[in-house]
Tab-separated table of C-alpha atoms in Angstrom:
chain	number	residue	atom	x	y	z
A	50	UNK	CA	-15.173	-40.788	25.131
A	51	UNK	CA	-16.112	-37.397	26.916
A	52	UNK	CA	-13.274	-35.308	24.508
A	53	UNK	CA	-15.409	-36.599	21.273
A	54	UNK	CA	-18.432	-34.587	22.771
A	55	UNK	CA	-16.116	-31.653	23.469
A	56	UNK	CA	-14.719	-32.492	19.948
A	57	UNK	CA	-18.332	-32.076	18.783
A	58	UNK	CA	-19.283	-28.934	20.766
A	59	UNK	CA	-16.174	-26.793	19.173
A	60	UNK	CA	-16.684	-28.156	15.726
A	61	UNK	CA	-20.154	-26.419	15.752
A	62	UNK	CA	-19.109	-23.203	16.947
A	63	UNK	CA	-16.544	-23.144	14.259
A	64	UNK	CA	-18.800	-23.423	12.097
A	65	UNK	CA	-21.094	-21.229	13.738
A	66	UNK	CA	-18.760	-18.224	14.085
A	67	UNK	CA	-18.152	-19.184	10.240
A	68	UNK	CA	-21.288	-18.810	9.196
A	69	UNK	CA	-21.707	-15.495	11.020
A	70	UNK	CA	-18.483	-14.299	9.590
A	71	UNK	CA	-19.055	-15.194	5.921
A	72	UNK	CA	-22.675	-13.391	6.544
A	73	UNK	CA	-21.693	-10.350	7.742
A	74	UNK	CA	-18.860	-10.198	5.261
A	75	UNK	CA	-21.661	-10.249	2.144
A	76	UNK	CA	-23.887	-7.791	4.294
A	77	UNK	CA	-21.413	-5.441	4.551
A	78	UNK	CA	-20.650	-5.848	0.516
A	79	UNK	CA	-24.276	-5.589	-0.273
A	80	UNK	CA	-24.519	-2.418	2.151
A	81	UNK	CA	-21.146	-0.727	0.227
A	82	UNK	CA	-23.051	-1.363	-3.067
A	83	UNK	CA	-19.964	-1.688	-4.560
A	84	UNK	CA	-18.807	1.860	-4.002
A	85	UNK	CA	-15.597	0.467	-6.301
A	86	UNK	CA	-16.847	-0.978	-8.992
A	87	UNK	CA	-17.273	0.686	-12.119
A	88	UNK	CA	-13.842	2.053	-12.518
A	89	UNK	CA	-10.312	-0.063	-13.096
A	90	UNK	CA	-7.583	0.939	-10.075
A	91	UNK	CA	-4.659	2.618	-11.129
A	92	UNK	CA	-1.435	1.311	-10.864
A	93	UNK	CA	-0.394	3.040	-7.658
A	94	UNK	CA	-3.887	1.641	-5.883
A	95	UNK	CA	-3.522	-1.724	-6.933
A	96	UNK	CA	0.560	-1.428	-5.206
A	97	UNK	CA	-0.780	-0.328	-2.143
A	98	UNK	CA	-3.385	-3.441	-2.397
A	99	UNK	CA	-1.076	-5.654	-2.847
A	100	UNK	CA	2.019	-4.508	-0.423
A	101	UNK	CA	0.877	-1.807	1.534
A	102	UNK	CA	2.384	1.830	1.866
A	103	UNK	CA	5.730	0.908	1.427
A	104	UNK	CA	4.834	-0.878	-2.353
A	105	UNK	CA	3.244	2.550	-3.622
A	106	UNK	CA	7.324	3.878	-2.058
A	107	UNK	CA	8.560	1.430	-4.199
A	108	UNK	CA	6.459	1.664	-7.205
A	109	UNK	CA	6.773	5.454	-7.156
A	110	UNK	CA	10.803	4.975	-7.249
A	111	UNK	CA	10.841	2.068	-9.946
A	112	UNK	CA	9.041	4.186	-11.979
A	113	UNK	CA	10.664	7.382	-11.799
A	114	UNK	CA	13.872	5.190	-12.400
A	115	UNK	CA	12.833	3.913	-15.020
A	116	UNK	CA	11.872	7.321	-16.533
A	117	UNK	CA	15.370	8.229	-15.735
A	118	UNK	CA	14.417	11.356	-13.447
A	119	UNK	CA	16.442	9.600	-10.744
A	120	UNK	CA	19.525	7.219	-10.211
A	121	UNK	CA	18.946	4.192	-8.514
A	122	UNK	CA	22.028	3.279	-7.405
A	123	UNK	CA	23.423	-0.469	-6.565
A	124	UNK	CA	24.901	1.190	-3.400
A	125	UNK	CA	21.893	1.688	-1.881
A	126	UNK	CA	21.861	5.426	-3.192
A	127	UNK	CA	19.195	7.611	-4.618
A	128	UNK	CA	19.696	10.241	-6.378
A	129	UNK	CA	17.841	13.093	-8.034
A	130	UNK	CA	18.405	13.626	-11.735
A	131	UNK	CA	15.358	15.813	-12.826
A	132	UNK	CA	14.452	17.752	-9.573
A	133	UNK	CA	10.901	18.966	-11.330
A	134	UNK	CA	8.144	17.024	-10.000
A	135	UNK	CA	5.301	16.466	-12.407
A	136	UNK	CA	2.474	15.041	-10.326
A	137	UNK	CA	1.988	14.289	-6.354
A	138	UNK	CA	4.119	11.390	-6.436
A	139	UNK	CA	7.200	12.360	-7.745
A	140	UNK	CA	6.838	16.128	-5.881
A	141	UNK	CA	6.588	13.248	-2.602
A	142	UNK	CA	9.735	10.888	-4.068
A	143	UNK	CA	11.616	14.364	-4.571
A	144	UNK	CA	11.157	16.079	-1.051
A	145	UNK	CA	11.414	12.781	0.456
A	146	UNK	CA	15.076	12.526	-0.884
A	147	UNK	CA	15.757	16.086	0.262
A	148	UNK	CA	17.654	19.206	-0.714
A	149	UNK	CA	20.514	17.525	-1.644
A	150	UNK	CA	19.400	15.195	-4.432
A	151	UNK	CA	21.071	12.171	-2.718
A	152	UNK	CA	19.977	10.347	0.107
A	153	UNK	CA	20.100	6.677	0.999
A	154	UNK	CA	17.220	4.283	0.060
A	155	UNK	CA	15.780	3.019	3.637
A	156	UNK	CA	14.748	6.633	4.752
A	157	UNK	CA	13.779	7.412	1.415
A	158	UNK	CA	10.990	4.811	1.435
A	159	UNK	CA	10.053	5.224	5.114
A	160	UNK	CA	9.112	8.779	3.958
A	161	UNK	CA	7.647	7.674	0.761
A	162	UNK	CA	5.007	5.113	2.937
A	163	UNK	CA	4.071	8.483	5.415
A	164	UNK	CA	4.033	10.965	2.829
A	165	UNK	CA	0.407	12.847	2.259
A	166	UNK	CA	0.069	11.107	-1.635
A	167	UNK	CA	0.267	7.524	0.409
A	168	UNK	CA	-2.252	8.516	3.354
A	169	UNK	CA	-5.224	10.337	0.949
A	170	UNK	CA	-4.666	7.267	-1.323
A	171	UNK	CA	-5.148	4.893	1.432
A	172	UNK	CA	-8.212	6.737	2.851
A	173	UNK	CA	-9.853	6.532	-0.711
A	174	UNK	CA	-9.382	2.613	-0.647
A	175	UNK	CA	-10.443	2.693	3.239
A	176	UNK	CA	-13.918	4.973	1.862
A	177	UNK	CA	-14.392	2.230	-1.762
A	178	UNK	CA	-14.437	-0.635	1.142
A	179	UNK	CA	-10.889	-2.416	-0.859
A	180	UNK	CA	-8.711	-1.768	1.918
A	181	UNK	CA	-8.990	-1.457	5.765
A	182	UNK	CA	-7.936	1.522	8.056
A	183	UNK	CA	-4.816	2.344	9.091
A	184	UNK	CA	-4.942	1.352	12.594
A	185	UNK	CA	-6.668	-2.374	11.707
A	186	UNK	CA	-3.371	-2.419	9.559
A	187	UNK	CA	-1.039	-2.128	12.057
């Protein structure tokens, strides 16, 4: 019979530490004053939402494939097609493949996920209060 009262005691700190937690979350929305609302997220904010760095990697070689400005090949390939980068990301998909236009995929999107595009787009989400820091991440 003593464990029920035990029982008892951690039930209401669950709920207490709840309570706290569910408070503090809504204070902290009510003190951001919804510093992203107002504005739809673009395609590349809502992959790193979703997936992290290595999505926006992804995302940023999907779409250049499918643009057919590189060669995604079933051999685990990359390769450079049109070496003229037209905004941050593909300048970032392009170095990250290197001089040679061809590089495997795996250290192609480990590059991608550190590259400059990926941190200052992370640091936006970290300052609209959508995502958390990069060291809560890890």
């Amino acid at each position: 019979m003593l464990w029920l009262s035990f029982l008892l005691v951690a039930c209401a700190a669950a709920v207490a530490s709840c309570a706290r937690l569910c408070a503090a979350a809504v204070a902290a929305a009510r003190e951001a004053g919804g510093a992203g609302a107002g504005r739809e997220l673009s395609l590349y904010e809502a992959a790193f939402l979703s997936g992290g760095p290595r999505r926006v990697g992804d995302l940023a070689l999907v779409t250049m494939a499918r643009q057919r400005r590189l060669l995604l090949a079933h051999t685990g390939w990359v390769t450079v097609v049109d070496p003229e980068g037209r905004d941050e990301w593909e300048r970032s998909v392009i170095a990250a493949i290197g001089p040679r236009g061809q590089s495997p995929v795996p250290p192609v999107r480990a590059a991608l996920a550190d590259a400059e595009p990926v941190r200052a787009l992370a640091d936006r989400l970290v300052a609209a209060g959508l995502a958390v820091p990069a060291a809560a991440r890890t």
